[in-house]
Coordinates of C-alpha atoms and ligand atoms in Angstrom, one line a residue:
X1486 CA 17.2 -44.2 12.0
X1487 CA 20.6 -42.8 11.8
X1488 CA 21.3 -39.7 9.1
X1489 CA 21.8 -41.1 5.8
X1490 CA 25.0 -40.7 4.3
X1491 CA 23.3 -40.5 0.7
X1492 CA 23.1 -37.1 -0.8
X1493 CA 21.2 -38.7 -3.9
X1494 CA 18.1 -39.9 -1.7
X1495 CA 16.6 -41.9 -4.6
X1496 CA 17.0 -45.2 -3.2
X1497 CA 16.0 -44.4 0.3
X1498 CA 12.7 -42.4 -0.9
X1499 CA 11.7 -45.7 -3.0
X1500 CA 11.6 -48.4 -0.2
X1501 CA 8.2 -49.8 0.5
X1502 CA 6.5 -48.4 3.1
X1503 CA 7.1 -49.4 6.6
X1504 CA 3.9 -51.2 7.0
X1505 CA 4.8 -53.3 3.9
X1506 CA 8.5 -54.3 5.5
X1507 CA 9.3 -57.9 6.7
X1508 CA 9.8 -58.4 10.3
X1509 CA 13.3 -58.4 11.1
X1510 CA 15.5 -60.8 13.8
X1511 CA 18.5 -59.8 15.3
X1512 CA 18.6 -62.2 18.0
X1513 CA 22.1 -63.6 17.5
X1514 CA 24.8 -61.7 19.3
X1515 CA 26.9 -61.4 15.9
X1516 CA 23.9 -59.6 14.0
X1517 CA 24.3 -56.3 16.7
X1518 CA 25.4 -53.9 14.1
X1519 CA 26.2 -50.2 14.8
X1520 CA 24.4 -47.2 13.3
X1521 CA 27.1 -46.6 10.6
X1522 CA 28.7 -49.6 8.2
X1523 CA 30.2 -49.4 5.3
X1524 CA 30.3 -53.2 4.1
X1525 CA 33.4 -52.2 1.7
X1526 CA 35.2 -51.3 5.2
X1527 CA 34.0 -54.1 7.1
X1528 CA 35.0 -56.5 4.2
X1529 CA 38.2 -54.9 2.9
X1530 CA 39.7 -51.9 4.8
X1531 CA 39.4 -53.6 7.9
X1532 CA 41.3 -56.5 6.8
X1533 CA 44.2 -54.8 5.4
X1534 CA 44.3 -52.7 8.5
X1535 CA 44.4 -55.8 10.6
X1536 CA 47.4 -56.9 8.8
X1537 CA 46.1 -59.3 6.4
X1538 CA 47.2 -57.1 3.5
X1539 CA 49.8 -59.3 1.8
X1540 CA 47.2 -62.4 1.7
X1541 CA 45.7 -63.7 -1.5
X1542 CA 42.3 -62.1 -2.4
X1543 CA 41.0 -62.4 -5.8
X1544 CA 42.6 -64.5 -8.6
X1545 CA 41.5 -64.4 -12.3
X1546 CA 42.8 -65.9 -15.3
X1547 CA 45.8 -64.0 -15.5
X1548 CA 46.1 -61.4 -12.1
X1549 CA 46.4 -62.5 -8.3
X1550 CA 45.7 -59.8 -6.1
X1551 CA 46.3 -59.4 -2.2
X1552 CA 43.7 -57.9 -0.1
X1553 CA 46.1 -54.5 -0.4
X1554 CA 45.8 -54.7 -3.9
X1555 CA 42.0 -55.0 -4.4
X1556 CA 41.7 -52.5 -1.8
X1557 CA 44.0 -50.1 -3.9
X1558 CA 42.2 -50.9 -7.2
X1559 CA 39.0 -50.2 -5.6
X1560 CA 40.3 -47.2 -4.1
X1561 CA 41.5 -45.8 -7.6
X1562 CA 38.2 -46.7 -9.0
X1563 CA 36.8 -45.0 -5.9
X1564 CA 38.5 -41.7 -7.1
X1565 CA 37.7 -42.0 -11.0
X1566 CA 33.9 -42.2 -9.9
X1567 CA 34.0 -39.1 -7.7
X1568 CA 36.7 -36.9 -8.9
X1569 CA 36.1 -37.6 -12.6
X1570 CA 32.8 -38.5 -12.9
X1571 CA 30.8 -36.6 -10.3
X1572 CA 29.9 -39.4 -8.1
X1573 CA 27.8 -38.6 -5.0
X1574 CA 26.8 -41.1 -2.5
X1575 CA 23.4 -42.8 -3.0
X1576 CA 24.1 -42.3 -6.9
X1577 CA 23.4 -46.1 -8.7
X1578 CA 26.3 -47.6 -10.6
X1579 CA 25.7 -50.3 -13.1
X1580 CA 27.9 -53.0 -13.4
X1581 CA 28.2 -54.9 -16.3
X1582 CA 31.0 -57.9 -17.0
X1583 CA 31.3 -61.5 -16.7
X1584 CA 33.2 -62.4 -13.0
X1585 CA 36.8 -61.2 -12.8
X1586 CA 38.9 -59.6 -10.8
X1587 CA 38.4 -56.0 -12.3
X1588 CA 34.5 -56.6 -11.8
X1589 CA 35.2 -57.1 -8.0
X1590 CA 37.4 -54.4 -8.0
X1591 CA 34.5 -51.9 -9.2
X1592 CA 31.9 -53.4 -7.0
X1593 CA 34.1 -52.4 -4.0
X1594 CA 35.3 -48.9 -5.6
X1595 CA 31.5 -48.1 -5.8
X1596 CA 30.5 -49.4 -2.5
X1597 CA 33.6 -47.6 -0.6
X1598 CA 32.2 -44.4 -2.5
X1599 CA 28.7 -44.7 -0.9
X1600 CA 27.2 -45.8 -4.4
X1601 CA 24.5 -48.2 -5.0
X1602 CA 26.0 -51.2 -7.2
X1603 CA 23.5 -52.4 -9.6
X1604 CA 24.6 -55.8 -11.1
X1605 CA 23.4 -57.1 -14.3
X1606 CA 23.8 -60.4 -16.2
X1607 CA 26.4 -60.4 -19.1
X1608 CA 23.7 -61.6 -21.4
X1609 CA 21.4 -59.0 -21.1
X1610 CA 20.4 -57.3 -24.2
X1611 CA 19.9 -53.2 -24.9
X1612 CA 15.9 -53.8 -24.1
X1613 CA 16.5 -55.4 -20.6
X1614 CA 19.5 -53.1 -19.7
X1615 CA 17.1 -49.9 -20.3
X1616 CA 14.4 -51.2 -18.1
X1617 CA 17.1 -51.8 -15.2
X1618 CA 18.5 -48.6 -16.0
X1619 CA 15.3 -46.7 -16.1
X1620 CA 13.7 -48.6 -12.7
X1621 CA 17.0 -47.8 -10.8
X1622 CA 17.4 -44.4 -12.2
X1623 CA 21.1 -45.4 -12.8
X1624 CA 23.5 -42.5 -13.3
X1625 CA 26.9 -44.4 -13.7
X1626 CA 27.8 -47.6 -15.6
X1627 CA 31.3 -49.7 -15.4
X1628 CA 31.1 -51.9 -18.4
X1629 CA 33.6 -54.5 -19.6
X1630 CA 34.5 -53.4 -23.1
X1631 CA 33.5 -56.5 -24.6
X1632 CA 30.0 -56.0 -23.5
X1633 CA 29.9 -52.3 -24.4
X1634 CA 27.5 -52.5 -28.0
X1635 CA 24.6 -53.6 -25.8
X1636 CA 24.9 -50.7 -23.2
X1637 CA 25.8 -48.4 -25.9
X1638 CA 22.4 -49.7 -28.1
X1639 CA 20.8 -48.8 -24.5
X1640 CA 22.2 -45.4 -23.7
X1641 CA 20.4 -43.0 -26.2
X1642 CA 17.2 -43.9 -24.4
X1643 CA 18.7 -43.7 -21.1
X1644 CA 18.1 -40.1 -19.8
X1645 CA 19.6 -40.6 -16.1
X1646 CA 22.7 -42.6 -17.5
X1647 CA 25.2 -39.7 -17.7
X1648 CA 28.4 -41.5 -17.4
X1649 CA 29.9 -44.6 -19.3
X1650 CA 33.4 -45.9 -18.7
X1651 CA 34.7 -49.4 -19.7
X1652 CA 37.2 -51.8 -18.2
X1653 CA 39.3 -54.4 -19.5
X1654 CA 41.6 -52.3 -21.8
X1655 CA 39.1 -49.6 -21.6
X1656 CA 39.5 -46.2 -20.0
X1657 CA 38.7 -46.7 -16.4
X1658 CA 41.8 -48.5 -16.2
X1659 CA 43.7 -45.4 -17.7
X1660 CA 42.1 -43.1 -15.1
X1661 CA 42.8 -45.5 -12.4
X1662 CA 45.9 -46.0 -12.8
X1663 CA 46.5 -42.2 -12.6
X1664 CA 45.1 -41.9 -9.4
X1665 CA 46.4 -42.4 -5.9
X1666 CA 45.6 -45.5 -4.0
X1667 CA 44.3 -44.2 -1.0
X1668 CA 40.3 -43.3 -0.7
X1669 CA 38.4 -42.6 2.4
X1670 CA 35.6 -44.9 2.5
X1671 CA 32.1 -43.1 2.8
X1672 CA 30.8 -43.3 6.3
X1673 CA 27.3 -44.9 5.3
X1674 CA 24.6 -45.4 7.3
X1675 CA 23.8 -49.5 8.3
X1676 CA 20.5 -48.8 6.6
X1677 CA 21.7 -46.6 3.7
X1678 CA 21.2 -48.7 0.3
X1679 CA 24.5 -50.4 -1.1
X1680 CA 22.9 -52.7 -3.6
X1681 CA 20.0 -53.1 -5.8
X1682 CA 19.7 -56.8 -7.3
X1683 CA 17.3 -57.6 -10.0
X1684 CA 15.5 -60.7 -9.9
X1685 CA 16.5 -63.7 -12.0
X1686 CA 12.6 -64.5 -12.5
X1687 CA 11.9 -66.5 -14.9
X1688 CA 8.9 -64.5 -15.9
X1689 CA 7.3 -60.6 -15.7
X1690 CA 8.9 -57.5 -15.6
X1691 CA 12.3 -57.8 -13.0
X1692 CA 12.1 -56.6 -9.6
X1693 CA 14.7 -54.8 -8.1
X1694 CA 15.6 -56.0 -4.6
X1695 CA 17.5 -53.1 -2.3
X1696 CA 19.8 -54.5 0.3
X1697 CA 21.5 -52.3 2.8
X1698 CA 25.4 -52.4 4.1
X1699 CA 23.8 -54.0 7.3
X1700 CA 22.2 -56.5 5.0
X1701 CA 25.6 -57.5 3.5
X1702 CA 27.2 -58.0 6.6
X1703 CA 24.0 -60.0 8.2
X1704 CA 24.3 -62.1 5.0
X1705 CA 28.2 -62.9 5.8
X1706 CA 27.3 -63.6 9.7
X1707 CA 24.7 -65.9 9.1
X1708 CA 25.2 -69.0 6.7
X1709 CA 28.6 -68.9 6.0
X1710 CA 30.3 -69.2 9.8
X1711 CA 27.1 -71.3 11.0
X1712 CA 26.9 -73.8 7.9
X1713 CA 29.6 -73.4 5.4
X1714 CA 32.4 -72.8 8.0
X1715 CA 35.2 -71.5 6.0
X1716 CA 38.8 -70.8 6.7
X1717 CA 41.2 -68.3 5.6
X1718 CA 43.3 -71.0 3.8
X1719 CA 40.3 -71.6 1.4
X1720 CA 40.1 -70.7 -2.1
X1721 CA 36.6 -70.6 -3.7
X1722 CA 35.5 -71.2 -7.1
X1723 CA 32.3 -71.2 -9.0
X1724 CA 30.0 -70.2 -11.5
X1725 CA 27.3 -67.6 -10.3
X1726 CA 27.7 -64.2 -11.9
X1727 CA 28.4 -61.7 -9.4
X1728 CA 25.5 -60.3 -10.7
X1729 CA 23.3 -62.9 -8.8
X1730 CA 22.9 -62.6 -5.3
X1731 CA 24.2 -66.4 -4.9
X1732 CA 27.5 -65.5 -6.7
X1733 CA 28.0 -61.9 -5.0
X1734 CA 27.8 -63.7 -1.7
X1735 CA 29.2 -67.0 -2.4
X1736 CA 32.1 -65.8 -4.6
X1737 CA 33.3 -62.5 -3.0
X1738 CA 31.3 -61.3 0.0
X1739 CA 31.8 -64.6 1.9
X1740 CA 35.4 -65.3 0.9
X1741 CA 36.5 -62.0 2.0
X1742 CA 34.6 -62.1 5.3
X1743 CA 36.4 -65.3 6.2
X1744 CA 39.7 -63.9 5.0
X1745 CA 39.8 -66.5 2.3
X1746 CA 40.5 -66.2 -1.4
X1747 CA 38.6 -66.4 -4.5
X1748 CA 38.5 -67.6 -7.9
X1749 CA 36.8 -65.5 -10.3
X1750 CA 36.7 -66.9 -13.8
X1751 CA 34.9 -65.7 -16.9
X1752 CA 33.8 -68.9 -18.4
X1753 CA 32.4 -71.5 -15.5
X1754 CA 30.7 -73.9 -17.4
X1755 CA 31.1 -77.6 -16.0
X1756 CA 33.8 -78.3 -18.8
X1757 CA 35.6 -75.4 -17.7
X1758 CA 35.2 -75.5 -13.9
X1759 CA 36.3 -79.0 -13.5
X1760 CA 40.0 -78.1 -14.8
X1761 CA 39.9 -74.6 -13.1
X1762 CA 39.8 -76.3 -10.0
X1763 CA 42.7 -78.3 -10.5
X1764 CA 44.4 -75.3 -11.9
X1765 CA 44.2 -73.3 -8.8
X1766 CA 43.5 -76.2 -6.1
X1767 CA 40.4 -74.8 -4.9
X1768 CA 38.8 -76.0 -2.0
X1769 CA 35.0 -74.5 -2.0
X1770 CA 32.7 -74.9 -5.1
X1771 CA 30.1 -73.0 -5.6
X1772 CA 27.4 -73.6 -8.5
X1773 CA 23.9 -75.1 -9.3
X1774 CA 22.6 -78.4 -9.1
X1775 CA 22.9 -79.3 -13.3
X1776 CA 26.4 -78.3 -13.0
X1777 CA 27.4 -80.6 -10.3
X1778 CA 25.4 -83.4 -12.6
X1779 CA 27.3 -82.7 -15.6
X1780 CA 30.7 -82.4 -14.0
X1781 CA 30.0 -85.8 -12.3
X1782 CA 30.2 -87.3 -15.7
X1783 CA 33.6 -85.8 -16.3
X1784 CA 35.5 -86.0 -12.9
X1785 CA 37.6 -89.1 -13.9
X1786 CA 39.9 -86.9 -15.8
X1787 CA 40.7 -84.5 -13.4
X1788 CA 42.3 -84.1 -9.9
X1789 CA 39.9 -82.6 -7.7
X1790 CA 41.8 -83.8 -4.2
X1791 CA 41.9 -79.9 -3.1
X1792 CA 38.1 -79.7 -3.0
X1793 CA 36.9 -80.0 0.6
X1794 CA 33.2 -78.2 0.5
X1795 CA 30.7 -77.8 -2.3
X1796 CA 27.7 -75.5 -2.4
X1797 CA 24.5 -76.0 -4.7
X1798 CA 21.5 -73.4 -4.4
X1799 CA 19.5 -71.9 -7.5
X1800 CA 17.2 -74.5 -7.7
X1801 CA 16.5 -77.8 -5.9
X1802 CA 18.8 -80.4 -5.5
X1803 CA 17.7 -83.8 -6.4
X1804 CA 18.8 -86.9 -4.5
X1805 CA 20.3 -88.4 -7.4
X1806 CA 22.5 -85.5 -8.2
X1807 CA 23.5 -85.5 -4.5
X1808 CA 24.6 -89.1 -4.9
X1809 CA 26.3 -89.0 -8.1
X1810 CA 28.5 -86.2 -7.1
X1811 CA 29.1 -88.2 -3.8
X1812 CA 30.0 -91.2 -5.7
X1813 CA 32.5 -89.4 -8.0
X1814 CA 34.3 -87.1 -5.4
X1815 CA 33.2 -88.6 -1.8
X1816 CA 32.0 -85.2 -1.0
X1817 CA 28.3 -84.2 0.4
X1818 CA 26.9 -81.3 -1.0
X1819 CA 25.7 -78.5 1.0
X1820 CA 22.4 -77.6 -0.3
X1821 CA 20.6 -74.1 0.9
X1822 CA 17.9 -72.5 -0.5
X1823 CA 18.3 -68.8 -1.0
X1824 CA 16.3 -65.9 -2.8
X1825 CA 17.3 -62.5 -4.3
X1826 CA 14.7 -60.9 -1.7
X1827 CA 16.3 -62.4 1.0
X1828 CA 19.9 -61.8 -0.2
X1829 CA 21.4 -65.2 0.4
X1830 CA 20.9 -68.8 1.8
X1831 CA 18.3 -69.1 4.5
X1832 CA 17.3 -73.0 5.0
X1833 CA 20.2 -75.4 4.6
X1834 CA 22.3 -78.2 6.0
X1835 CA 25.9 -78.9 6.6
X1836 CA 27.6 -82.2 5.2
X1837 CA 27.0 -83.8 8.5
X1838 CA 23.1 -83.2 8.3
X1839 CA 22.6 -83.3 4.7
X1840 CA 20.1 -85.5 3.5
X1841 CA 19.0 -86.3 0.2
X1842 CA 15.8 -84.8 -1.0
X1843 CA 15.8 -82.1 1.8
X1844 CA 17.2 -79.0 1.7
X1845 CA 17.9 -78.6 5.6
X1846 CA 16.7 -76.0 8.6
X1847 CA 16.7 -72.6 8.9
X1848 CA 20.0 -71.3 9.0
X1849 CA 20.8 -69.5 12.6
X1850 CA 19.7 -65.9 12.5
X1851 CA 16.4 -67.1 10.4
X1852 CA 13.1 -68.7 11.4
X1853 CA 11.0 -70.3 8.8
X1854 CA 7.3 -71.7 8.7
X1855 CA 4.8 -73.4 6.4
X1856 CA 1.5 -71.3 5.9
X1857 CA -1.9 -72.3 4.3
X1858 CA -3.6 -69.9 1.8
X1859 CA -4.9 -68.0 5.3
X1860 CA -1.4 -67.5 6.8
X1861 CA -2.1 -69.9 9.5
X1862 CA 1.2 -72.2 10.4
X1863 CA 0.7 -75.7 9.3
X1864 CA 1.9 -78.9 11.3
X1865 CA 4.6 -81.0 10.0
X1866 CA 4.0 -83.6 6.9
X1867 CA 1.6 -81.0 5.3
X1868 CA 2.5 -79.0 1.9
X1869 CA 2.0 -75.3 2.3
X1870 CA 3.9 -71.9 1.5
X1871 CA 7.2 -71.3 2.7
X1872 CA 7.5 -68.5 5.0
X1873 CA 10.9 -66.8 6.3
X1874 CA 11.9 -64.1 8.5
X1875 CA 15.3 -62.9 9.3
X1876 CA 18.0 -59.9 9.6
X1877 CA 17.7 -59.6 6.0
X1878 CA 14.2 -59.3 3.8
X1879 CA 12.5 -58.2 0.9
X1880 CA 12.7 -54.4 -0.2
X1881 CA 11.3 -54.1 -3.5
X1882 CA 12.4 -50.9 -5.5
X1883 CA 9.0 -49.2 -6.1
X1884 CA 7.3 -52.3 -6.7
X1885 CA 3.5 -53.1 -5.9
X1886 CA 4.6 -56.9 -5.7
X1887 CA 6.2 -56.1 -2.4
X1888 CA 2.6 -57.0 -1.0
X1889 CA 2.8 -60.7 -2.4
X1890 CA 6.3 -61.3 -1.1
X1891 CA 5.8 -59.9 2.3
X1892 CA 2.7 -60.7 4.3
X1893 CA 2.1 -60.4 7.8
X1894 CA 6.0 -60.0 8.4
X1895 CA 6.5 -62.9 6.5
X1896 CA 8.8 -63.2 3.8
X1897 CA 7.0 -65.7 1.1
X1898 CA 9.0 -67.3 -1.3
X1899 CA 6.8 -68.4 -3.7
X1900 CA 7.9 -72.1 -2.9
X1901 CA 5.5 -75.2 -1.8
X1902 CA 7.5 -77.0 1.1
X1903 CA 6.9 -79.3 3.8
X1904 CA 8.9 -80.2 7.4
X1905 CA 9.4 -83.9 7.6
X1906 CA 9.1 -85.8 11.0
X1907 CA 13.0 -85.2 11.7
X1908 CA 12.1 -81.4 11.2
X1909 CA 13.8 -80.9 7.8
X1910 CA 12.2 -78.5 5.1
X1911 CA 11.8 -80.5 2.3
X1912 CA 11.0 -78.7 -1.4
X1913 CA 8.0 -79.7 -3.3
X1914 CA 7.5 -77.1 -5.9
X1915 CA 7.1 -73.5 -6.8
X1916 CA 3.6 -72.7 -6.1
X1917 CA 2.5 -71.7 -9.3
X1918 CA 4.4 -75.5 -10.7
X1919 CA 2.1 -77.4 -8.6
X1920 CA 0.6 -80.0 -11.5
X1921 CA -2.9 -80.6 -10.3
X1922 CA -4.3 -84.0 -12.3
X1923 CA -7.1 -85.8 -11.8
X1924 CA -7.6 -84.5 -8.3
X1925 CA -4.0 -85.4 -7.1
X1926 CA -1.3 -82.3 -6.5
X1927 CA 2.1 -83.4 -7.8
X1928 CA 5.1 -81.5 -7.5
X1929 CA 7.0 -81.7 -10.8
X1930 CA 10.3 -81.9 -8.9
X1931 CA 9.7 -85.1 -7.4
X1932 CA 8.8 -86.8 -10.5
X1933 CA 12.0 -85.4 -12.1
X1934 CA 14.2 -86.6 -9.0
X1935 CA 12.9 -90.1 -9.7
X1936 CA 13.5 -89.9 -13.6
X1937 CA 17.0 -88.6 -12.5
X1938 CA 17.7 -91.9 -11.1
X1939 CA 17.6 -93.8 -14.4
X1940 CA 20.8 -94.2 -15.6
X1941 CA 19.6 -93.2 -19.2
X1942 CA 18.6 -89.7 -17.9
X1943 CA 21.3 -86.5 -18.3
X1944 CA 18.6 -84.1 -17.4
X1945 CA 14.7 -83.4 -17.1
X1946 CA 12.3 -81.1 -16.8
X1947 CA 8.8 -82.1 -15.6
X1948 CA 5.4 -79.8 -15.9
X1949 CA 1.4 -79.9 -16.0
X1950 CA 0.4 -79.8 -19.5
X1951 CA -3.7 -79.2 -20.2
X1952 CA -5.9 -82.4 -20.6
X1953 CA -9.6 -82.5 -21.3
X1954 CA -10.3 -85.4 -18.6
X1955 CA -7.5 -84.9 -15.9
X1956 CA -7.5 -81.0 -15.8
X1957 CA -3.8 -81.6 -16.4
X1958 CA -1.4 -84.4 -16.6
X1959 CA 2.1 -85.0 -16.1
X1960 CA 4.4 -84.2 -19.3
X1961 CA 8.2 -85.4 -19.0
X1962 CA 11.2 -83.5 -21.2
X1963 CA 13.9 -85.6 -20.8
X1964 CA 17.4 -85.0 -22.2
X1965 CA 19.1 -88.7 -22.6
X1966 CA 22.9 -89.6 -22.1
X1967 CA 24.7 -90.5 -25.0
X1968 CA 24.1 -93.8 -26.4
X1969 CA 20.2 -94.1 -25.8
X1970 CA 17.8 -93.6 -28.3
X1971 CA 14.7 -91.5 -27.4
X1972 CA 11.9 -94.1 -28.7
X1973 CA 8.9 -95.3 -27.5
X1974 CA 10.3 -98.2 -25.8
X1975 CA 12.3 -95.6 -23.7
X1976 CA 9.2 -93.7 -23.1
X1977 CA 7.7 -96.6 -21.5
X1978 CA 10.8 -97.7 -19.6
X1979 CA 11.3 -94.4 -18.1
X1980 CA 7.2 -94.5 -17.1
X1981 CA 7.3 -97.9 -15.5
X1982 CA 10.7 -96.7 -13.8
X1983 CA 8.7 -93.7 -12.1
X1984 CA 5.7 -96.0 -11.2
X1985 CA 8.1 -98.3 -9.1
X1986 CA 10.1 -95.6 -7.4
X1987 CA 7.3 -92.9 -6.7
X1988 CA 3.4 -93.5 -5.9
X1989 CA 2.4 -94.6 -9.7
X1990 CA -0.3 -91.6 -10.3
X1991 CA 2.5 -89.8 -10.5
X1992 CA 4.2 -91.2 -13.5
X1993 CA 4.6 -89.1 -16.6
X1994 CA 1.9 -89.8 -19.1
X1995 CA 3.3 -87.9 -21.8
X1996 CA 7.1 -88.2 -22.2
X1997 CA 9.1 -86.0 -24.9
X1998 CA 12.5 -86.6 -25.7
X1999 CA 14.8 -83.0 -26.1
X2000 CA 18.6 -82.1 -27.1
X2001 CA 18.1 -79.7 -24.2
X2002 CA 16.5 -77.7 -21.6
X2003 CA 15.7 -74.0 -21.7
X2004 CA 17.6 -72.3 -18.7
X2005 CA 18.3 -69.0 -17.5
X2006 CA 21.7 -67.3 -17.1
X2007 CA 21.5 -68.6 -13.2
X2008 CA 20.9 -72.5 -14.0
X2009 CA 16.9 -72.2 -13.3
X2010 CA 14.7 -74.6 -15.6
X2011 CA 12.2 -72.4 -17.4
X2012 CA 9.1 -74.8 -17.1
X2013 CA 6.6 -71.9 -18.4
X2014 CA 8.7 -72.7 -21.8
X2015 CA 8.4 -76.3 -21.3
X2016 CA 4.5 -75.7 -20.9
X2017 CA 4.2 -73.8 -24.0
X2018 CA 5.2 -76.6 -25.7
Ligands
LIG2154 C1 14.6 -71.4 -5.9 C2 16.0 -73.2 -4.5 C3 15.1 -75.4 -4.0 C4 13.4 -71.1 -4.9 C5 19.5 -67.5 -4.5 C6 21.0 -69.0 -3.0 O1 18.1 -68.7 -6.4 C7 18.4 -67.5 -5.9 O2 17.8 -66.5 -6.0 P1 16.7 -66.2 -7.1 O3 15.9 -65.0 -6.8 O4 15.4 -67.7 -7.0 C8 14.7 -67.8 -5.7 C9 14.0 -69.2 -5.9 O5 15.1 -70.2 -6.4 N1 15.7 -71.9 -4.9 C10 16.8 -71.6 -4.7 N2 17.8 -72.4 -4.1 C11 17.0 -73.5 -3.8 N3 14.7 -74.2 -4.2 N4 16.3 -75.6 -3.5 C12 17.3 -74.9 -3.3 N5 18.4 -75.1 -2.6 O6 12.2 -71.5 -5.7 C13 13.6 -69.8 -4.5 O7 12.7 -69.4 -4.0 O8 17.0 -66.4 -8.4 C14 19.8 -69.1 -4.5 C15 21.4 -67.6 -2.8 C16 21.2 -66.5 -3.1 C17 20.0 -66.4 -4.3 N6 19.8 -65.4 -4.9

């Protein structure tokens, strides 16, 4: 280990024990990292030093910053943190705000100063913020002024949180404006923690996943150049929050690693995203499957000719959604499974290799396997637990669940998968979402995939509910498209439709119609809430 630059050693002190860490792979030549590395220097400082300072970098509703301007903004913020608020390397800084250039500048300010960025979802309430501040022993917070209330409500019970500054017409900008732009990035060790990302898990106490400077650069070196293949003229846009590693990578780190630009908009619901793509002539769209499905219905009114690549992650991409988007835009979606623990996407397929219903193959740099319950590798065609290893891996902050996620050096994502005859990885379900009905194992997402091909179905979620005879039965919750009636005839029609599409025993014996489905802020269906009723 090279000497840490962290003066505050909390993050390093709470890494999992060596025996509980996943095995790491650094086989690719582009994964040979030097012992000292600051991800902000790599992505921003070096780009400006190389002469790209005048190129467009981050674009918001009302600002367009070049690389040099983002570097300057981040430098001023780093100075405020260090000179005014006494930040020392290793301190954890909570970031709270919707996606915007200002939030990106805060992120880079923290990382340049050797701090540990702790992103939080804009919708979190005081109670949840308190849990995060407490777990990560957060010392500083930079918060969008419009989201201050919940943070202020949490603060009295947060003894570690010494400093709060707001941006967006707040004190941070006023202080930053008075500072010189130049700042010498802290010379961090490659394995100093740069980020603590809290999982967007649908249940339980949130887990903090720690990522090194090196992890951020490893993610930039694997999926983007090998699968997405962006160019410096690309304009990224999308919905996932920067607090979610899907958004941090897809909408900030990866565009910058490619020398491209990124549009950071606060509101990126499907009806806001379409006009924004048109307005900014975006070329790479990053969002979740449900968002593509909703946008596919409304494409007609918009000029999307600038778009060249579309990325989907966060949930399985149903084959029907892939097809709808392709029919509407001509674009084959790039699906990829990633996780907060792994930082970003590790199995994916580019446009040429994409196949409906399959996620793809391990991304260069990663290895994957399907394991049985005893950790033995299963042959193709058999459903088992997805296991993965690569240059990034799970490092929970002081959490017993490390030993669940990491076993025998593998990261176990909690997903049931199989490898098909072509070597493609095919998602089945979250392991705890598998439905066991009358002795059959049924994967809810497969039934959802079948239902989504019916023209009356807008969205659906399929879960197992208790049944005295079969143990569980398959129950479908369906949101219908406008103009369709959720009556018994429709329920029967959908049941027959599923029986004709997949093995009949998988059909939903119960069908309930809903106006909407419960989802997390990251777009994931909350199946546990469907099971509750
Ligand atoms: C599920 C998928 C099938 C899967 C994430 C890209 O989603 C991300 O991180 P989370 O920690 O959740 C991880 C879990 O989500 N999942 C994600 N993508 C897919 N299932 N197909 C997919 N394409 O259950 C996984 O274990 O919230 C995604 C990049 C960074 C991320 N953090």
